[in-house]
């Protein structure tokens, strides 16, 4: 998602823009898929939700639009098997941008258990990320990204619909299909 010059906050530690620039310079036929965050990233909360029903983290008010990995795969299959995609840059998102706290609530509803978000200070989140092995620049970039999405949610695109002919799966759909992992 952050490969373009007008794409907003950059994904930390990712050379996507450089890779796309190399493809363009090479003259090789190509299509770039630029997915936003994957819905499966919510699986990182599974242990906390199973243990206590509480996710403690920073950025609960950050509006993100997680894309279902199957939607990415379907777009890729259409691009690889169809015509008219050479040189295209497809930004892939889910159909809405729930906050991270709303995502936790949606997971709880799907799993049939009470869940809640507990906001922690940014510094505490950073310390936990570093303790989990995140390099400092990546942790800082991720926290900057979340901070930028508070009050300014990620934009939603219609790319999945345009390329596949069907609406993208929403986060609620994803949560329902993965509820057992949170119960």
XYZ file of N, CA, C and O in Angstrom:
732
model
N 0.799 -1.209 0.000
C 0.000 0.000 0.000
C 0.833 1.259 0.000
O 0.389 2.285 -0.430
N 2.048 1.176 0.521
C 2.827 2.402 0.702
C 3.897 2.583 -0.365
O 4.872 3.277 -0.156
N 3.713 1.992 -1.521
C 4.733 2.082 -2.556
C 4.674 3.391 -3.318
O 5.678 3.850 -3.836
N 3.518 4.005 -3.390
C 3.369 5.213 -4.184
C 3.745 6.475 -3.430
O 3.748 6.507 -2.205
N 4.063 7.534 -4.153
C 4.472 8.779 -3.513
C 3.344 9.472 -2.778
O 3.581 10.269 -1.887
N 2.088 9.174 -3.094
C 0.946 9.833 -2.461
C 0.163 8.878 -1.560
O -1.004 9.076 -1.291
N 0.835 7.862 -1.054
C 0.130 6.815 -0.327
C 0.018 7.074 1.169
O -0.468 6.232 1.889
N 0.459 8.219 1.661
C 0.332 8.505 3.082
C 1.456 7.879 3.879
O 2.531 7.608 3.347
N 1.191 7.629 5.178
C 2.255 7.071 6.021
C 2.812 5.778 5.435
O 2.071 4.936 4.949
N 4.122 5.656 5.454
C 4.791 4.515 4.836
C 4.836 3.319 5.776
O 4.967 3.473 6.980
N 4.736 2.133 5.203
C 4.948 0.924 5.992
C 6.406 0.891 6.394
O 7.287 1.051 5.548
N 6.677 0.678 7.668
C 8.071 0.710 8.111
C 8.874 -0.476 7.596
O 8.385 -1.599 7.573
N 10.097 -0.191 7.162
C 11.031 -1.245 6.795
C 10.692 -2.020 5.547
O 11.142 -3.135 5.369
N 9.881 -1.449 4.645
C 9.468 -2.185 3.455
C 9.960 -1.459 2.203
O 9.692 -0.273 2.029
N 10.627 -2.164 1.309
C 11.185 -1.535 0.098
C 10.227 -1.574 -1.090
O 10.658 -1.618 -2.236
N 8.923 -1.569 -0.853
C 7.959 -1.751 -1.935
C 8.144 -0.755 -3.073
O 8.096 -1.123 -4.247
N 8.332 0.511 -2.735
C 8.497 1.519 -3.775
C 9.719 1.257 -4.633
O 9.681 1.417 -5.860
N 10.803 0.837 -4.016
C 12.029 0.524 -4.766
C 11.797 -0.663 -5.702
O 12.281 -0.660 -6.836
N 11.087 -1.660 -5.228
C 10.825 -2.844 -6.050
C 9.969 -2.469 -7.255
O 10.263 -2.873 -8.384
N 8.925 -1.673 -7.037
C 8.089 -1.253 -8.168
C 8.892 -0.418 -9.154
O 8.749 -0.583 -10.366
N 9.738 0.455 -8.660
C 10.558 1.284 -9.556
C 11.481 0.403 -10.399
O 11.668 0.650 -11.600
N 12.053 -0.637 -9.793
C 12.920 -1.552 -10.547
C 12.124 -2.287 -11.621
O 12.622 -2.477 -12.734
N 10.905 -2.692 -11.306
C 10.068 -3.363 -12.305
C 9.800 -2.449 -13.494
O 9.899 -2.861 -14.644
N 9.468 -1.215 -13.204
C 9.183 -0.258 -14.276
C 10.424 -0.065 -15.150
O 10.348 -0.119 -16.375
N 11.580 0.136 -14.530
C 12.828 0.334 -15.281
C 13.201 -0.897 -16.093
O 13.800 -0.787 -17.160
N 12.836 -2.078 -15.615
C 13.229 -3.317 -16.301
C 12.492 -3.522 -17.615
O 12.968 -4.249 -18.479
N 11.319 -2.925 -17.747
C 10.525 -3.134 -18.950
C 9.727 -4.431 -18.924
O 9.024 -4.753 -19.884
N 9.826 -5.211 -17.843
C 9.088 -6.466 -17.703
C 7.600 -6.152 -17.505
O 7.247 -5.226 -16.771
N 6.762 -6.933 -18.174
C 5.319 -6.780 -17.951
C 5.021 -7.136 -16.500
O 5.499 -8.142 -15.989
N 4.237 -6.303 -15.868
C 3.948 -6.545 -14.458
C 2.672 -5.816 -14.047
O 2.207 -4.900 -14.726
N 2.118 -6.244 -12.937
C 1.003 -5.582 -12.270
C 1.353 -5.579 -10.790
O 1.818 -6.587 -10.259
N 1.155 -4.458 -10.125
C 1.470 -4.366 -8.697
C 0.190 -4.440 -7.879
O -0.764 -3.704 -8.136
N 0.186 -5.341 -6.908
C -0.896 -5.410 -5.936
C -0.389 -4.749 -4.667
O 0.660 -5.128 -4.143
N -1.132 -3.766 -4.194
C -0.741 -3.015 -3.005
C -1.796 -3.220 -1.910
O -2.653 -2.377 -1.700
N -1.725 -4.338 -1.206
C -2.721 -4.563 -0.157
C -2.433 -3.731 1.087
O -1.277 -3.487 1.431
N -3.503 -3.309 1.719
C -3.385 -2.716 3.049
C -3.190 -3.864 4.026
O -2.910 -4.989 3.633
N -3.304 -3.630 5.312
C -3.070 -4.668 6.307
C -3.970 -5.871 6.106
O -5.122 -5.737 5.707
N -3.438 -7.042 6.371
C -4.195 -8.279 6.212
C -5.134 -8.475 7.402
O -4.744 -8.214 8.550
N -6.319 -9.004 7.154
C -7.243 -9.322 8.241
C -6.590 -10.291 9.220
O -6.793 -10.192 10.438
N -5.787 -11.200 8.718
C -5.136 -12.203 9.572
C -4.171 -11.585 10.578
O -3.765 -12.271 11.528
N -3.817 -10.315 10.433
C -2.977 -9.678 11.446
C -3.668 -9.687 12.806
O -3.002 -9.641 13.841
N -4.988 -9.765 12.828
C -5.730 -9.815 14.086
C -5.440 -11.085 14.873
O -5.690 -11.132 16.083
N -4.899 -12.094 14.222
C -4.566 -13.328 14.938
C -3.526 -13.091 16.031
O -3.432 -13.876 16.978
N -2.777 -12.009 15.944
C -1.789 -11.715 16.987
C -2.467 -11.433 18.325
O -1.834 -11.482 19.373
N -3.775 -11.146 18.312
C -4.526 -10.891 19.547
C -5.151 -12.160 20.117
O -5.740 -12.135 21.191
N -5.055 -13.272 19.421
C -5.780 -14.487 19.809
C -5.455 -14.943 21.225
O -6.365 -15.270 22.003
N -4.194 -14.988 21.598
C -3.826 -15.474 22.932
C -4.397 -14.571 24.019
O -4.927 -15.066 25.026
N -4.310 -13.250 23.824
C -4.859 -12.322 24.814
C -6.374 -12.464 24.932
O -6.920 -12.431 26.037
N -7.036 -12.614 23.811
C -8.490 -12.743 23.831
C -8.894 -14.052 24.490
O -9.812 -14.090 25.321
N -8.199 -15.133 24.157
C -8.524 -16.428 24.786
C -8.264 -16.383 26.291
O -9.042 -16.914 27.076
N -7.172 -15.756 26.701
C -6.783 -15.762 28.115
C -7.680 -14.874 28.977
O -8.125 -15.290 30.042
N -7.935 -13.644 28.521
C -8.636 -12.684 29.373
C -9.778 -11.939 28.686
O -10.507 -11.213 29.360
N -9.867 -12.055 27.360
C -10.869 -11.268 26.652
C -10.498 -9.809 26.529
O -11.350 -8.975 26.250
N -9.222 -9.498 26.749
C -8.758 -8.110 26.713
C -7.531 -8.028 25.809
O -6.622 -8.844 25.912
N -7.517 -7.022 24.939
C -6.325 -6.712 24.151
C -5.785 -5.398 24.690
O -6.501 -4.393 24.705
N -4.543 -5.442 25.140
C -3.880 -4.251 25.667
C -2.844 -3.808 24.641
O -1.863 -4.502 24.392
N -3.097 -2.638 24.068
C -2.184 -2.152 23.031
C -2.423 -0.664 22.827
O -3.339 -0.073 23.411
N -1.623 -0.086 21.969
C -1.733 1.326 21.607
C -2.498 1.440 20.288
O -2.420 0.563 19.441
N -3.224 2.531 20.126
C -3.855 2.822 18.841
C -5.225 2.212 18.655
O -5.610 1.895 17.535
N -5.988 2.062 19.715
C -7.331 1.491 19.596
C -8.265 2.317 18.738
O -9.205 1.787 18.157
N -8.006 3.616 18.628
C -8.865 4.490 17.819
C -8.383 4.622 16.380
O -8.957 5.372 15.595
N -7.340 3.872 16.027
C -6.814 3.913 14.656
C -7.754 3.141 13.733
O -8.026 1.965 13.957
N -8.261 3.803 12.716
C -9.158 3.170 11.743
C -8.368 2.497 10.632
O -7.676 3.162 9.861
N -8.445 1.174 10.582
C -7.716 0.394 9.577
C -8.715 -0.383 8.726
O -9.803 -0.719 9.186
N -8.337 -0.688 7.492
C -9.250 -1.416 6.605
C -8.640 -2.745 6.188
O -8.229 -2.929 5.054
N -8.627 -3.704 7.096
C -7.971 -4.981 6.787
C -8.611 -5.688 5.602
O -9.828 -5.748 5.473
N -7.757 -6.211 4.746
C -8.210 -6.925 3.556
C -8.075 -8.423 3.816
O -7.087 -8.881 4.393
N -9.082 -9.160 3.419
C -9.063 -10.617 3.560
C -8.066 -11.167 2.545
O -8.084 -10.801 1.372
N -7.216 -12.062 3.002
C -6.167 -12.610 2.148
C -6.745 -13.313 0.930
O -6.120 -13.346 -0.137
N -7.944 -13.887 1.067
C -8.575 -14.549 -0.088
C -8.935 -13.542 -1.176
O -8.890 -13.869 -2.357
N -9.265 -12.314 -0.778
C -9.542 -11.279 -1.777
C -8.275 -10.922 -2.542
O -8.307 -10.717 -3.756
N -7.152 -10.860 -1.836
C -5.877 -10.598 -2.507
C -5.603 -11.717 -3.504
O -5.227 -11.470 -4.655
N -5.807 -12.953 -3.081
C -5.557 -14.106 -3.950
C -6.469 -14.085 -5.175
O -6.020 -14.385 -6.291
N -7.735 -13.731 -4.986
C -8.657 -13.687 -6.126
C -8.270 -12.600 -7.116
O -8.348 -12.809 -8.332
N -7.858 -11.439 -6.605
C -7.401 -10.372 -7.503
C -6.156 -10.854 -8.252
O -6.050 -10.680 -9.472
N -5.224 -11.484 -7.544
C -4.002 -11.976 -8.192
C -4.343 -12.986 -9.284
O -3.767 -12.939 -10.387
N -5.277 -13.877 -9.006
C -5.659 -14.877 -10.012
C -6.256 -14.201 -11.243
O -5.942 -14.588 -12.381
N -7.086 -13.192 -11.047
C -7.667 -12.473 -12.198
C -6.592 -11.766 -13.002
O -6.614 -11.767 -14.230
N -5.642 -11.149 -12.300
C -4.560 -10.428 -12.963
C -3.700 -11.392 -13.783
O -3.320 -11.098 -14.914
N -3.413 -12.554 -13.206
C -2.549 -13.520 -13.884
C -3.235 -14.214 -15.057
O -2.558 -14.660 -15.989
N -4.550 -14.326 -15.020
C -5.258 -15.084 -16.060
C -6.058 -14.212 -17.020
O -6.609 -14.733 -17.991
N -6.126 -12.919 -16.748
C -6.921 -12.038 -17.596
C -6.076 -11.014 -18.316
O -4.874 -10.883 -18.082
N -6.721 -10.291 -19.198
C -6.047 -9.253 -19.969
C -6.347 -7.875 -19.372
O -7.305 -7.699 -18.632
N -5.529 -6.907 -19.747
C -5.781 -5.525 -19.400
C -5.216 -5.066 -18.067
O -5.604 -4.014 -17.576
N -4.305 -5.829 -17.497
C -3.774 -5.464 -16.189
C -2.315 -5.009 -16.231
O -1.775 -4.592 -15.206
N -1.666 -5.102 -17.388
C -0.251 -4.738 -17.484
C -0.032 -3.302 -17.030
O -0.701 -2.376 -17.483
N 0.904 -3.145 -16.099
C 1.266 -1.824 -15.602
C 0.316 -1.264 -14.564
O 0.553 -0.168 -14.049
N -0.737 -1.985 -14.222
C -1.702 -1.486 -13.249
C -1.119 -1.515 -11.842
O -0.246 -2.327 -11.527
N -1.598 -0.630 -11.013
C -1.260 -0.568 -9.589
C -2.579 -0.689 -8.844
O -3.353 0.251 -8.833
N -2.825 -1.841 -8.244
C -4.094 -2.091 -7.575
C -3.932 -1.993 -6.064
O -3.223 -2.788 -5.450
N -4.612 -1.010 -5.474
C -4.629 -0.845 -4.022
C -5.805 -1.659 -3.498
O -6.958 -1.440 -3.884
N -5.510 -2.629 -2.623
C -6.513 -3.571 -2.139
C -6.822 -3.301 -0.675
O -5.910 -3.287 0.163
N -8.106 -3.116 -0.381
C -8.544 -2.889 0.995
C -9.794 -3.711 1.269
O -10.424 -4.233 0.355
N -10.138 -3.758 2.535
C -11.432 -4.282 2.909
C -12.492 -3.236 2.588
O -12.176 -2.122 2.148
N -13.774 -3.558 2.832
C -14.852 -2.642 2.472
C -15.132 -1.555 3.502
O -15.936 -0.657 3.256
N -14.489 -1.618 4.669
C -14.695 -0.606 5.699
C -13.419 -0.471 6.513
O -12.506 -1.278 6.367
N -13.369 0.559 7.364
C -12.168 0.816 8.158
C -12.527 0.891 9.644
O -12.513 1.966 10.249
N -12.821 -0.261 10.267
C -13.117 -0.224 11.704
C -11.861 0.110 12.503
O -10.752 -0.186 12.074
N -12.062 0.727 13.666
C -10.910 0.980 14.527
C -10.406 -0.356 15.064
O -11.113 -1.372 15.025
N -9.217 -0.329 15.597
C -8.666 -1.555 16.179
C -9.528 -2.016 17.355
O -9.747 -3.212 17.535
N -10.020 -1.076 18.152
C -10.898 -1.444 19.268
C -12.194 -2.078 18.744
O -12.690 -3.052 19.317
N -12.732 -1.542 17.652
C -13.929 -2.145 17.051
C -13.624 -3.541 16.523
O -14.465 -4.444 16.632
N -12.451 -3.745 15.979
C -12.078 -5.080 15.500
C -12.091 -6.084 16.651
O -12.580 -7.206 16.496
N -11.579 -5.690 17.803
C -11.577 -6.581 18.968
C -13.010 -6.898 19.383
O -13.338 -8.050 19.693
N -13.880 -5.893 19.388
C -15.294 -6.118 19.730
C -15.939 -7.070 18.727
O -16.666 -7.995 19.110
N -15.672 -6.880 17.447
C -16.227 -7.748 16.392
C -15.754 -9.191 16.576
O -16.534 -10.130 16.435
N -14.497 -9.358 16.919
C -13.963 -10.704 17.174
C -14.707 -11.342 18.342
O -15.089 -12.516 18.286
N -14.911 -10.577 19.406
C -15.622 -11.104 20.565
C -17.042 -11.524 20.218
O -17.510 -12.589 20.657
N -17.729 -10.714 19.433
C -19.083 -11.074 19.007
C -19.061 -12.372 18.200
O -19.894 -13.250 18.404
N -18.102 -12.483 17.312
C -18.008 -13.692 16.483
C -17.674 -14.921 17.321
O -18.186 -16.010 17.059
N -16.818 -14.739 18.324
C -16.394 -15.854 19.168
C -17.388 -16.144 20.295
O -17.227 -17.121 21.016
N -18.380 -15.266 20.448
C -19.379 -15.476 21.487
C -18.851 -15.248 22.886
O -19.269 -15.921 23.825
N -17.957 -14.279 23.023
C -17.395 -13.993 24.344
C -17.151 -12.497 24.482
O -16.886 -11.822 23.492
N -17.249 -11.979 25.703
C -16.980 -10.546 25.871
C -15.503 -10.241 25.636
O -14.635 -10.980 26.089
N -15.266 -9.190 24.913
C -13.900 -8.734 24.667
C -13.874 -7.228 24.788
O -14.898 -6.560 24.617
N -12.706 -6.708 25.081
C -12.564 -5.254 25.135
C -11.128 -4.865 24.816
O -10.209 -5.668 24.913
N -10.999 -3.623 24.419
C -9.705 -3.023 24.132
C -9.287 -2.230 25.358
O -10.093 -1.495 25.924
N -8.045 -2.342 25.754
C -7.499 -1.531 26.828
C -6.303 -0.770 26.271
O -5.276 -1.373 25.928
N -6.460 0.527 26.151
C -5.411 1.373 25.579
C -4.229 1.472 26.539
O -4.417 1.679 27.741
N -3.025 1.283 26.013
C -1.813 1.488 26.802
C -1.031 2.639 26.169
O -1.216 2.954 24.997
N -0.172 3.287 26.938
C 0.611 4.385 26.374
C 1.516 3.898 25.234
O 1.969 2.754 25.219
N 1.777 4.812 24.338
C 2.628 4.498 23.194
C 3.994 3.958 23.647
O 4.507 2.992 23.093
N 4.578 4.565 24.667
C 5.880 4.117 25.151
C 5.843 2.681 25.666
O 6.780 1.910 25.441
N 4.762 2.321 26.343
C 4.622 0.945 26.837
C 4.473 -0.028 25.674
O 5.029 -1.131 25.699
N 3.736 0.387 24.651
C 3.590 -0.469 23.463
C 4.942 -0.655 22.783
O 5.290 -1.760 22.352
N 5.709 0.411 22.707
C 7.031 0.328 22.084
C 7.922 -0.634 22.855
O 8.611 -1.477 22.269
N 7.932 -0.515 24.175
C 8.765 -1.405 24.997
C 8.369 -2.866 24.792
O 9.227 -3.739 24.706
N 7.080 -3.126 24.706
C 6.622 -4.499 24.490
C 7.059 -4.997 23.109
O 7.496 -6.144 22.966
N 6.967 -4.134 22.099
C 7.394 -4.520 20.756
C 8.887 -4.838 20.734
O 9.309 -5.832 20.134
N 9.683 -4.007 21.387
C 11.125 -4.247 21.434
C 11.421 -5.556 22.168
O 12.276 -6.332 21.725
N 10.703 -5.818 23.256
C 10.893 -7.064 24.007
C 10.511 -8.282 23.173
O 11.073 -9.364 23.344
N 9.562 -8.086 22.241
C 9.144 -9.171 21.346
C 10.072 -9.336 20.144
O 9.806 -10.158 19.261
N 11.131 -8.512 20.083
C 12.122 -8.676 19.021
C 11.977 -7.740 17.842
O 12.685 -7.874 16.845
N 11.063 -6.770 17.915
C 10.939 -5.816 16.815
C 12.157 -4.898 16.812
O 12.523 -4.345 17.854
N 12.788 -4.675 15.664
C 13.843 -3.660 15.599
C 13.231 -2.283 15.891
O 12.095 -1.987 15.491
N 13.968 -1.439 16.589
C 13.455 -0.129 17.001
C 12.880 0.688 15.835
O 11.786 1.255 15.969
N 13.559 0.778 14.681
C 12.978 1.581 13.589
C 11.634 1.032 13.083
O 10.757 1.799 12.703
N 11.488 -0.290 13.101
C 10.229 -0.898 12.644
C 9.129 -0.620 13.665
O 8.003 -0.255 13.304
N 9.443 -0.784 14.948
C 8.464 -0.506 16.003
C 8.031 0.957 15.947
O 6.832 1.262 15.996
N 8.989 1.863 15.826
C 8.658 3.286 15.769
C 7.818 3.612 14.541
O 6.854 4.383 14.626
N 8.174 3.023 13.415
C 7.394 3.256 12.200
C 5.970 2.738 12.331
O 5.014 3.392 11.903
N 5.807 1.560 12.934
C 4.467 0.995 13.120
C 3.642 1.880 14.043
O 2.447 2.132 13.787
N 4.252 2.372 15.103
C 3.525 3.244 16.034
C 3.191 4.582 15.386
O 2.096 5.126 15.603
N 4.107 5.115 14.581
C 3.814 6.355 13.834
C 2.636 6.129 12.893
O 1.757 6.989 12.763
N 2.641 4.985 12.235
C 1.561 4.657 11.307
C 0.226 4.611 12.039
O -0.764 5.195 11.597
N 0.176 3.902 13.169
C -1.070 3.836 13.941
C -1.513 5.219 14.392
O -2.697 5.559 14.297
N -0.571 6.005 14.885
C -0.909 7.348 15.343
C -1.544 8.180 14.219
O -2.514 8.909 14.446
N -1.009 8.043 13.018
C -1.536 8.791 11.874
C -2.955 8.373 11.509
O -3.696 9.147 10.905
N -3.355 7.161 11.856
C -4.679 6.651 11.505
C -5.732 6.982 12.565
O -6.904 6.702 12.391
N -5.316 7.556 13.684
C -6.265 7.988 14.713
C -6.923 9.266 14.207
O -6.261 10.264 13.973
N -8.219 9.210 13.991
C -8.948 10.359 13.468
C -8.842 10.518 11.959
O -9.491 11.379 11.375
N -8.011 9.732 11.311
C -7.842 9.777 9.860
C -7.725 8.341 9.356
O -6.637 7.864 9.034
N -8.867 7.620 9.317
C -8.813 6.197 8.967
C -8.252 5.958 7.573
O -8.293 6.835 6.707
N -7.744 4.750 7.400
C -7.254 4.365 6.081
C -8.396 4.471 5.071
O -9.537 4.134 5.384
N -8.091 4.902 3.852
C -9.133 4.981 2.827
C -9.563 3.589 2.365
O -8.801 2.634 2.452
N -10.787 3.515 1.903
C -11.339 2.266 1.380
C -11.386 2.381 -0.137
O -11.764 3.428 -0.678
N -10.982 1.312 -0.829
C -11.027 1.310 -2.293
C -12.064 0.316 -2.796
O -12.512 -0.551 -2.056
N -12.405 0.438 -4.058
C -13.343 -0.504 -4.681
C -12.619 -1.466 -5.627
O -13.228 -2.091 -6.486
N -11.330 -1.623 -5.450
C -10.518 -2.415 -6.363
C -10.944 -3.869 -6.434
O -11.035 -4.441 -7.530
N -11.206 -4.494 -5.281
C -11.607 -5.903 -5.294
C -12.883 -6.063 -6.117
O -12.983 -6.956 -6.961
N -13.837 -5.183 -5.926
C -15.086 -5.229 -6.697
C -14.821 -5.034 -8.189
O -15.321 -5.790 -9.022
N -14.000 -4.039 -8.540
C -13.731 -3.770 -9.951
C -13.017 -4.923 -10.643
O -13.311 -5.243 -11.790
N -12.084 -5.574 -9.952
C -11.296 -6.624 -10.596
C -12.004 -7.973 -10.565
O -11.951 -8.720 -11.545
N -12.678 -8.288 -9.451
C -13.300 -9.617 -9.321
C -14.784 -9.635 -9.640
O -15.348 -10.707 -9.857
N -15.418 -8.466 -9.606
C -16.861 -8.410 -9.834
C -17.689 -8.680 -8.587
O -18.907 -8.758 -8.655
N -17.048 -8.813 -7.434
C -17.796 -9.006 -6.196
C -17.198 -8.152 -5.082
O -16.029 -7.797 -5.106
N -18.054 -7.836 -4.122
C -17.667 -6.999 -2.989
C -16.605 -7.716 -2.151
O -16.679 -8.927 -1.971
N -15.638 -6.973 -1.611
C -14.640 -7.620 -0.752
C -15.273 -8.127 0.544
O -16.291 -7.613 0.987
N -14.659 -9.133 1.121
C -15.121 -9.663 2.406
C -14.808 -8.633 3.491
O -13.719 -8.071 3.519
N -15.738 -8.430 4.390
C -15.524 -7.492 5.484
C -14.847 -8.144 6.674
O -14.748 -9.375 6.758
N -14.414 -7.331 7.614
C -13.748 -7.859 8.791
C -14.688 -8.736 9.612
O -14.275 -9.745 10.182
N -15.955 -8.380 9.659
C -16.928 -9.196 10.383
C -16.994 -10.607 9.778
O -17.059 -11.597 10.502
N -16.962 -10.703 8.457
C -16.954 -12.010 7.788
C -15.711 -12.801 8.181
O -15.780 -13.988 8.496
N -14.564 -12.123 8.131
C -13.309 -12.779 8.480
C -13.363 -13.283 9.921
O -12.983 -14.426 10.214
N -13.823 -12.433 10.841
C -13.882 -12.806 12.267
C -14.791 -14.010 12.474
O -14.459 -14.930 13.238
N -15.931 -14.040 11.805
C -16.860 -15.169 11.950
C -16.212 -16.472 11.492
O -16.384 -17.518 12.107
N -15.449 -16.403 10.417
C -14.804 -17.597 9.872
C -13.613 -18.064 10.702
O -13.171 -19.202 10.574
N -13.094 -17.204 11.562
C -11.921 -17.536 12.377
C -12.233 -17.492 13.873
O -11.321 -17.527 14.697
N -13.493 -17.457 14.225
C -13.908 -17.295 15.637
C -13.318 -18.364 16.536
O -12.943 -18.083 17.681
N -13.203 -19.588 16.044
C -12.687 -20.679 16.867
C -11.272 -20.391 17.373
O -10.876 -20.851 18.435
N -10.527 -19.619 16.652
C -9.139 -19.297 17.046
C -9.088 -18.329 18.210
O -8.046 -18.162 18.837
N -10.220 -17.666 18.493
C -10.278 -16.675 19.572
C -11.070 -17.163 20.781
O -11.135 -16.484 21.786
N -11.710 -18.325 20.656
C -12.570 -18.840 21.722
C -11.809 -19.633 22.673
O -11.785 -19.876 23.756
